[in-house]
XYZ file of C-alpha atoms in Angstrom:
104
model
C 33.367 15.636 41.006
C 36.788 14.782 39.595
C 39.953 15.398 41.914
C 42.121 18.123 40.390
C 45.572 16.731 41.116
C 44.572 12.604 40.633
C 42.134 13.066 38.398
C 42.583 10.499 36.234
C 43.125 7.827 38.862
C 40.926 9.123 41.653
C 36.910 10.096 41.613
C 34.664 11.069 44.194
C 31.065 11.073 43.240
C 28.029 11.737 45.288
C 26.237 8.933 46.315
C 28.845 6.302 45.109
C 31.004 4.981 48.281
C 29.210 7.551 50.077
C 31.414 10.337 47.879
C 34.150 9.114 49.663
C 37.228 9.290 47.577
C 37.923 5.768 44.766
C 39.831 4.670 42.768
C 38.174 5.916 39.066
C 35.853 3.421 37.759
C 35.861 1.340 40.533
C 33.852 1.107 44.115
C 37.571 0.804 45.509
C 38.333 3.544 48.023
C 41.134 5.279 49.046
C 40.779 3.967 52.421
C 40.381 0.403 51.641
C 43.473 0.708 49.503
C 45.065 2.038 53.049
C 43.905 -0.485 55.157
C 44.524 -3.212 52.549
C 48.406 -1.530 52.104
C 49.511 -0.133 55.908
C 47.177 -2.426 58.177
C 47.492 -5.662 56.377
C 51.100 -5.374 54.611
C 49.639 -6.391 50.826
C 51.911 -4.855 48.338
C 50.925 -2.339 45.591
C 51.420 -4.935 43.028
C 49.165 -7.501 45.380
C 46.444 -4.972 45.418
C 46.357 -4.491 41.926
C 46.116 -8.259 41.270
C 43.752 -9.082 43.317
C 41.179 -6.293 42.604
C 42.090 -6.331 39.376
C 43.060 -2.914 39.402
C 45.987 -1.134 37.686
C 49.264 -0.375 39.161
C 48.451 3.663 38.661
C 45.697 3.567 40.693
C 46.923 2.033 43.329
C 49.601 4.013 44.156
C 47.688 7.125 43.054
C 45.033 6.138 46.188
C 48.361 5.900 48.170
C 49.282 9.166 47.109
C 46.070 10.547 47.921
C 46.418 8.680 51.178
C 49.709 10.307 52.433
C 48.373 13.543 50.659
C 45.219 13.644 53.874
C 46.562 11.016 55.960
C 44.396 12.883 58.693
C 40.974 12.565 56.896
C 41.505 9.392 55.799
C 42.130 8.240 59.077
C 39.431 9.751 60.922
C 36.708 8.249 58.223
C 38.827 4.474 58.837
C 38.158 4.891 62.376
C 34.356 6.007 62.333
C 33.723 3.051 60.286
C 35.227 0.501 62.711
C 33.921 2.401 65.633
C 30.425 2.274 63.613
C 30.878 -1.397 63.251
C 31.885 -1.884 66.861
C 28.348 -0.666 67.294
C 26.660 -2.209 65.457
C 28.016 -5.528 66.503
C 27.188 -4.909 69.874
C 24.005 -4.295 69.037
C 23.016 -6.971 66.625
C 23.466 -10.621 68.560
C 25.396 -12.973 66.718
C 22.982 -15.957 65.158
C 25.778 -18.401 65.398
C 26.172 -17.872 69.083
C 22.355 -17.452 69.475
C 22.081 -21.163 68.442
C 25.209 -22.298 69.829
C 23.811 -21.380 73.458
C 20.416 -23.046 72.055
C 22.071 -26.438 71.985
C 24.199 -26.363 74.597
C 21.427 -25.709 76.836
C 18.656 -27.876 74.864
């Protein structure tokens, strides 16, 4: 399914990203572009270099980002509450065998 206003920067596709919302032709989403853009202060241009994406779709995920701010929100903070989870329930190895050698 193509986007009707973004469509040629912006595809969501079942089973792809979980149909979440991307940037086309990439496994980019819109809310990774968010996160990468409000959270962690990387510029469009930075964004673009780095994922080697164009300049269009980047700011057309930010458009699409303002456009349902709410929805995009809500899905960022499932996945870190989901990750919250499962970190608390999957021990970290690291400290598993740090506590092995300090009391071995």
């Amino acid at each position: 399914m193509t986007l009707a206003v973004l469509d040629k920067h912006i595809e969501a596709t079942p089973g792809i990203c979980g149909g979440k919302p991307r940037i086309a032709g990439h496994r980019i989403t819109v809310e990774h572009v968010a996160i990468w853009h409000e959270r962690m202060g990387m510029s469009v241009d930075e964004i673009a270099s780095e994922y080697d994406l164009s300049l269009g779709g980047v700011y057309a995920a930010l458009a699409y980002y303002h456009d349902h701010k709410e929805d995009v929100d809500r899905r960022i903070k499932e996945g870190e509450a989901f990750s919250e989870e499962m970190r608390e329930q999957t021990p970290s190895l690291l400290k598993q065998k740090m506590a092995i050698r300090a009391n071995g």
